[in-house]
Amino acid sequence: MTTINDIAKRANVSRTTVSRALNNSGYVSEEARKRIMKIVEETGYMPNQSAKSLRTKRSGVIGVILPRLSTETSTRVVNGINEVLAKEGFQILLTDTELDRKKEIEYIRLLKSRHVDGIILLATNVNDELIQTIRNVDLPFLAIGQDLPEVTSLVYDDYHASADLTNMLIHKGHHKIAFIGVSRDDPSVGIRREQAFRDVMEREGGEINEHWMGTGDFSIDSGYEEMKKILRASGKNRPSAVYAVTDRMAIGAMEYLKEQGYRIPEDMAVVGIGASSLSQYVSPSLTTIDYFNKKAGQQAAELLLAKLKNEKVDQKFELTYRLILRDSV
Amino acid sequence: MTTINDIAKRANVSRTTVSRALNNSGYVSEEARKRIMKIVEETGYMPNQSAKSLRTKRSGVIGVILPRLSTETSTRVVNGINEVLAKEGFQILLTDTELDRKKEIEYIRLLKSRHVDGIILLATNVNDELIQTIRNVDLPFLAIGQDLPEVTSLVYDDYHASADLTNMLIHKGHHKIAFIGVSRDDPSVGIRREQAFRDVMEREGGEINEHWMGTGDFSIDSGYEEMKKILRASGKNRPSAVYAVTDRMAIGAMEYLKEQGYRIPEDMAVVGIGASSLSQYVSPSLTTIDYFNKKAGQQAAELLLAKLKNEKVDQKFELTYRLILRDSV
DNA sequence: CTGAAAGCGCTTACAG
DNA sequence: CTGAAAGCGCTTACAG
């Protein structure tokens, strides 16, 4: 492995000068610069980033913490993050918590020890230890998806998105709407989306029936199972629509409904959230809400870069969304 | 930021001893160890990985080079890689070439300068400069998806998978089969899958018609467009089935066929490759081939770990596949 | 069982 | 415009 010393020797200058030439810092004679660059070219020399990072305290690496590597939402966000970061010469150090809160905290500290310049967390829950850890590592930090106190957070407008979706169903004539949510550990998805649903239902005189309220775990299977439970529990008094808080659960619900011979949307309307590619190609195509995940990733990266440049950034950002009306309603 | 020196001072030992205690290397009295560990706990000390890496020449980071961050195939592979690596305390440094060959090479060198311990490349093409670069960086290296000369490569069995698929169509009575492939720059997908198709068609007396041969670019849209072209070009003599070399293109083709009022599979059978989640939920569900991408990722990671331990590993690995018969045939 | 010293490959005041 | 020297935070022979 060639080092800066090798280049210096071959160019007949000190390594100080080589460093200056490479980083465009301080004066270097045109002559020396040319000699150095030529040798750099020839040897394919690349500075050792560990040494550089040790010295400068900057690594050019951003840590990204994901709840799950294999969901479309995560992938889109990471894609957006990477697009912006790569352009600025940053790389992503990727970690996957597999939805384990312990790991979330562990990885924040690990990333710190790996000298990342900043961290972007796709957050799925909010708890004191997490907040505490974030404060302690004292690194440029950005959360996406949950509103973390005292942390710069990009949040989807879950309340209004959910309210719009519910309103839309009501205005299409549905007053009996089943709901498939998730655990309240996830404030954004588990609490806010449900709260908006309940608020709108109440305001508009919809019927909320606890037999029609299910709790899934984000998976397609859980959507299927919850739909089954709801239908079995509801007896003669059946909902005419089902609102699942994620596309995957909505698609699971559709599977069960189709199996049971329900026509969608005639016998039962279905809506989800997420605008997954599945939602587009499933049959009938699923009405859903697009959260522009990729854009969220881009924005997160841009904000983090701003922080790295010591620019002041606001603490809270609300992301926009878009209702996509399709054939399932 | 607390360093090993801080710990040493507070524990009244030298940093040498702290290092030994932390790494379980060499002798440390039980007493000293306890004192040290207690302080490590209290301070939440984590060793600076840049310093460690500079000194030991190992970073605990594996570079992963993806052609596209946002495809299900990539995601599944990365997921498999990560699962194995995380267990061993390694992290992934992620790069996305956006299908740009220049970047492929650039990133290999970049990852080297970032002191990764090894590299896994999801390869999409084979060319001399690439092979040369891999040889030059001289790092534990693993390719997935293409057979790179002199590089440990995990390849899907594209030839036989494609042959099986073609055979299956023929045995279902299809002798006129349209084919939507991709550029021959990609030997695995662009050449081998097509070659197997042609070989089987020839052997079994199927009709190969150049009007029925399209070339897409992996996207759903391109599947749609190629299907359109094929149908328009074929006039009265129409195929009864279409084989697209990826699920996404197959789904694009299905979209066009459905728009034109074709019944699937009665008027036209459709098959793809990839076992994407889309293939399962699209309607009718798509017959396809599962390449077990996650398992490929796991195996790649395991092989790389073996290399890091200086174990000898074979140079070529062929992965298995599975035909999934669904309603589109 | 323990510590002083050297060194990994860089950058950056400082002096000239 | 250039270089000698210090130092970033670790690990590892080496000596005791």
Tab-separated table of N, CA and C in Angstrom, chain A residues 38-117:
chain	number	residue	atom	x	y	z
A	38	LYS	N	1.175	13.859	-10.823
A	38	LYS	CA	1.552	12.849	-11.804
A	38	LYS	C	1.824	11.514	-11.106
A	39	ILE	N	2.577	11.606	-10.028
A	39	ILE	CA	2.921	10.378	-9.307
A	39	ILE	C	1.685	9.769	-8.645
A	40	VAL	N	0.818	10.640	-8.164
A	40	VAL	CA	-0.428	10.145	-7.574
A	40	VAL	C	-1.208	9.350	-8.624
A	41	GLU	N	-1.309	9.929	-9.799
A	41	GLU	CA	-1.972	9.247	-10.915
A	41	GLU	C	-1.347	7.881	-11.168
A	42	GLU	N	-0.059	7.909	-11.344
A	42	GLU	CA	0.662	6.688	-11.708
A	42	GLU	C	0.454	5.565	-10.699
A	43	THR	N	0.576	5.954	-9.444
A	43	THR	CA	0.530	4.928	-8.404
A	43	THR	C	-0.899	4.580	-8.006
A	44	GLY	N	-1.848	5.434	-8.410
A	44	GLY	CA	-3.212	5.200	-7.971
A	44	GLY	C	-3.339	5.387	-6.462
A	45	TYR	N	-2.486	6.241	-5.927
A	45	TYR	CA	-2.495	6.476	-4.483
A	45	TYR	C	-3.834	7.028	-3.986
A	46	MET	N	-4.299	6.454	-2.897
A	46	MET	CA	-5.452	7.043	-2.222
A	46	MET	C	-5.119	7.163	-0.738
A	47	PRO	N	-5.360	8.335	-0.172
A	47	PRO	CA	-5.004	8.554	1.235
A	47	PRO	C	-5.736	7.575	2.145
A	48	ASN	N	-5.072	7.144	3.138
A	48	ASN	CA	-5.672	6.261	4.135
A	48	ASN	C	-6.674	7.054	4.973
A	49	GLN	N	-7.930	6.655	4.824
A	49	GLN	CA	-8.976	7.435	5.479
A	49	GLN	C	-8.975	7.276	6.996
A	50	SER	N	-8.494	6.177	7.472
A	50	SER	CA	-8.450	6.009	8.930
A	50	SER	C	-7.484	7.013	9.537
A	51	ALA	N	-6.343	7.147	8.898
A	51	ALA	CA	-5.347	8.090	9.397
A	51	ALA	C	-5.889	9.510	9.315
A	52	LYS	N	-6.488	9.788	8.180
A	52	LYS	CA	-7.037	11.107	7.953
A	52	LYS	C	-8.108	11.428	9.004
A	53	SER	N	-8.964	10.447	9.206
A	53	SER	CA	-10.062	10.635	10.134
A	53	SER	C	-9.554	10.791	11.567
A	54	LEU	N	-8.527	10.034	11.883
A	54	LEU	CA	-7.945	10.123	13.227
A	54	LEU	C	-7.432	11.540	13.475
A	55	ARG	N	-6.833	12.073	12.447
A	55	ARG	CA	-6.229	13.390	12.565
A	55	ARG	C	-7.263	14.520	12.508
A	56	THR	N	-8.175	14.429	11.547
A	56	THR	CA	-9.082	15.553	11.303
A	56	THR	C	-10.397	15.467	12.072
A	57	LYS	N	-10.667	14.303	12.631
A	57	LYS	CA	-11.934	14.098	13.335
A	57	LYS	C	-13.137	14.072	12.385
A	58	ARG	N	-12.876	13.923	11.117
A	58	ARG	CA	-13.986	13.791	10.191
A	58	ARG	C	-13.739	12.549	9.341
A	59	SER	N	-14.811	11.849	9.021
A	59	SER	CA	-14.609	10.578	8.332
A	59	SER	C	-15.229	10.526	6.933
A	60	GLY	N	-16.121	11.454	6.665
A	60	GLY	CA	-16.811	11.366	5.381
A	60	GLY	C	-17.805	10.222	5.336
A	61	VAL	N	-18.144	9.728	6.513
A	61	VAL	CA	-19.110	8.632	6.579
A	61	VAL	C	-20.294	9.047	7.448
A	62	ILE	N	-21.477	8.750	6.961
A	62	ILE	CA	-22.687	9.038	7.724
A	62	ILE	C	-23.323	7.715	8.128
A	63	GLY	N	-23.653	7.578	9.385
A	63	GLY	CA	-24.308	6.363	9.842
A	63	GLY	C	-25.803	6.423	9.603
A	64	VAL	N	-26.348	5.332	9.102
A	64	VAL	CA	-27.795	5.274	8.897
A	64	VAL	C	-28.342	4.073	9.657
A	65	ILE	N	-29.338	4.315	10.477
A	65	ILE	CA	-29.918	3.236	11.266
A	65	ILE	C	-31.322	2.955	10.773
A	66	LEU	N	-31.524	1.723	10.342
A	66	LEU	CA	-32.806	1.312	9.761
A	66	LEU	C	-33.517	0.340	10.679
A	67	PRO	N	-34.843	0.395	10.670
A	67	PRO	CA	-35.586	-0.598	11.457
A	67	PRO	C	-35.599	-1.947	10.745
A	68	ARG	N	-35.551	-1.883	9.427
A	68	ARG	CA	-35.622	-3.101	8.611
A	68	ARG	C	-35.020	-2.774	7.273
A	69	LEU	N	-34.125	-3.619	6.870
A	69	LEU	CA	-33.447	-3.370	5.606
A	69	LEU	C	-34.360	-3.674	4.437
A	70	SER	N	-35.312	-4.550	4.661
A	70	SER	CA	-36.002	-5.135	3.516
A	70	SER	C	-37.392	-4.581	3.273
A	71	THR	N	-37.644	-3.361	3.694
A	71	THR	CA	-38.943	-2.807	3.354
A	71	THR	C	-38.753	-1.716	2.321
A	72	GLU	N	-39.781	-1.541	1.557
A	72	GLU	CA	-39.679	-0.570	0.485
A	72	GLU	C	-39.500	0.840	1.042
A	73	THR	N	-40.164	1.111	2.129
A	73	THR	CA	-40.042	2.431	2.736
A	73	THR	C	-38.588	2.734	3.086
A	74	SER	N	-37.966	1.837	3.819
A	74	SER	CA	-36.561	2.020	4.187
A	74	SER	C	-35.700	2.228	2.955
A	75	THR	N	-35.899	1.355	1.995
A	75	THR	CA	-35.068	1.398	0.803
A	75	THR	C	-35.170	2.743	0.098
A	76	ARG	N	-36.384	3.230	-0.010
A	76	ARG	CA	-36.571	4.517	-0.687
A	76	ARG	C	-35.901	5.647	0.077
A	77	VAL	N	-36.035	5.618	1.373
A	77	VAL	CA	-35.412	6.678	2.172
A	77	VAL	C	-33.895	6.618	2.022
A	78	VAL	N	-33.343	5.427	2.161
A	78	VAL	CA	-31.895	5.279	2.037
A	78	VAL	C	-31.430	5.721	0.662
A	79	ASN	N	-32.210	5.409	-0.324
A	79	ASN	CA	-31.893	5.814	-1.673
A	79	ASN	C	-31.792	7.335	-1.776
A	80	GLY	N	-32.748	8.021	-1.191
A	80	GLY	CA	-32.718	9.474	-1.190
A	80	GLY	C	-31.517	10.013	-0.427
A	81	ILE	N	-31.265	9.429	0.710
A	81	ILE	CA	-30.112	9.847	1.517
A	81	ILE	C	-28.835	9.678	0.718
A	82	ASN	N	-28.696	8.514	0.145
A	82	ASN	CA	-27.460	8.199	-0.569
A	82	ASN	C	-27.239	9.119	-1.755
A	83	GLU	N	-28.309	9.415	-2.451
A	83	GLU	CA	-28.200	10.255	-3.636
A	83	GLU	C	-27.551	11.591	-3.291
A	84	VAL	N	-28.023	12.183	-2.224
A	84	VAL	CA	-27.496	13.491	-1.820
A	84	VAL	C	-26.084	13.356	-1.250
A	85	LEU	N	-25.903	12.361	-0.423
A	85	LEU	CA	-24.624	12.207	0.259
A	85	LEU	C	-23.489	11.843	-0.697
A	86	ALA	N	-23.773	10.931	-1.611
A	86	ALA	CA	-22.728	10.473	-2.534
A	86	ALA	C	-22.197	11.644	-3.349
A	87	LYS	N	-23.107	12.534	-3.715
A	87	LYS	CA	-22.711	13.694	-4.503
A	87	LYS	C	-21.679	14.533	-3.754
A	88	GLU	N	-21.770	14.525	-2.445
A	88	GLU	CA	-20.840	15.315	-1.636
A	88	GLU	C	-19.660	14.488	-1.149
A	89	GLY	N	-19.542	13.271	-1.676
A	89	GLY	CA	-18.397	12.450	-1.313
A	89	GLY	C	-18.530	11.698	0.005
A	90	PHE	N	-19.739	11.622	0.499
A	90	PHE	CA	-19.945	10.867	1.735
A	90	PHE	C	-20.415	9.443	1.435
A	91	GLN	N	-20.066	8.531	2.302
A	91	GLN	CA	-20.604	7.180	2.193
A	91	GLN	C	-21.508	6.881	3.390
A	92	ILE	N	-22.288	5.838	3.188
A	92	ILE	CA	-23.221	5.431	4.232
A	92	ILE	C	-22.735	4.185	4.953
A	93	LEU	N	-22.708	4.252	6.262
A	93	LEU	CA	-22.471	3.055	7.056
A	93	LEU	C	-23.830	2.584	7.538
A	94	LEU	N	-24.182	1.389	7.121
A	94	LEU	CA	-25.550	0.937	7.295
A	94	LEU	C	-25.710	-0.006	8.475
A	95	THR	N	-26.751	0.217	9.268
A	95	THR	CA	-27.051	-0.741	10.325
A	95	THR	C	-28.550	-1.009	10.344
A	96	ASP	N	-28.898	-2.185	10.751
A	96	ASP	CA	-30.287	-2.641	10.726
A	96	ASP	C	-30.649	-3.157	12.118
A	97	THR	N	-31.617	-2.511	12.734
A	97	THR	CA	-31.928	-2.877	14.124
A	97	THR	C	-32.847	-4.088	14.209
A	98	GLU	N	-33.398	-4.488	13.079
A	98	GLU	CA	-34.391	-5.557	13.095
A	98	GLU	C	-35.477	-5.263	14.130
A	99	LEU	N	-35.828	-4.002	14.215
A	99	LEU	CA	-36.896	-3.545	15.105
A	99	LEU	C	-36.613	-3.787	16.585
A	100	ASP	N	-35.347	-3.904	16.922
A	100	ASP	CA	-34.963	-4.136	18.309
A	100	ASP	C	-34.478	-2.813	18.913
A	101	ARG	N	-35.166	-2.344	19.935
A	101	ARG	CA	-34.815	-1.043	20.519
A	101	ARG	C	-33.441	-1.007	21.141
A	102	LYS	N	-33.067	-2.122	21.712
A	102	LYS	CA	-31.726	-2.202	22.295
A	102	LYS	C	-30.681	-1.900	21.237
A	103	LYS	N	-30.892	-2.501	20.073
A	103	LYS	CA	-29.914	-2.323	19.002
A	103	LYS	C	-29.883	-0.889	18.508
A	104	GLU	N	-31.015	-0.253	18.561
A	104	GLU	CA	-31.075	1.138	18.131
A	104	GLU	C	-30.046	1.948	18.927
A	105	ILE	N	-30.076	1.747	20.213
A	105	ILE	CA	-29.180	2.480	21.097
A	105	ILE	C	-27.736	2.020	20.939
A	106	GLU	N	-27.589	0.722	20.853
A	106	GLU	CA	-26.261	0.147	20.665
A	106	GLU	C	-25.604	0.704	19.402
A	107	TYR	N	-26.383	0.783	18.335
A	107	TYR	CA	-25.817	1.223	17.066
A	107	TYR	C	-25.471	2.703	17.062
A	108	ILE	N	-26.233	3.474	17.789
A	108	ILE	CA	-25.896	4.895	17.870
A	108	ILE	C	-24.506	5.037	18.472
A	109	ARG	N	-24.265	4.266	19.505
A	109	ARG	CA	-22.956	4.371	20.161
A	109	ARG	C	-21.859	3.768	19.295
A	110	LEU	N	-22.188	2.678	18.662
A	110	LEU	CA	-21.210	2.055	17.772
A	110	LEU	C	-20.805	3.006	16.649
A	111	LEU	N	-21.781	3.650	16.059
A	111	LEU	CA	-21.497	4.566	14.955
A	111	LEU	C	-20.610	5.705	15.438
A	112	LYS	N	-20.881	6.142	16.627
A	112	LYS	CA	-20.031	7.183	17.214
A	112	LYS	C	-18.577	6.698	17.297
A	113	SER	N	-18.403	5.504	17.773
A	113	SER	CA	-17.033	4.989	17.920
A	113	SER	C	-16.386	4.760	16.553
A	114	ARG	N	-17.217	4.607	15.561
A	114	ARG	CA	-16.687	4.449	14.212
A	114	ARG	C	-16.458	5.800	13.547
A	115	HIS	N	-16.591	6.837	14.357
A	115	HIS	CA	-16.245	8.158	13.856
A	115	HIS	C	-17.084	8.652	12.699
A	116	VAL	N	-18.339	8.274	12.653
A	116	VAL	CA	-19.163	8.858	11.600
A	116	VAL	C	-19.334	10.342	11.869
A	117	ASP	N	-19.587	11.100	10.822
A	117	ASP	CA	-19.740	12.542	10.973
A	117	ASP	C	-21.146	12.926	11.404
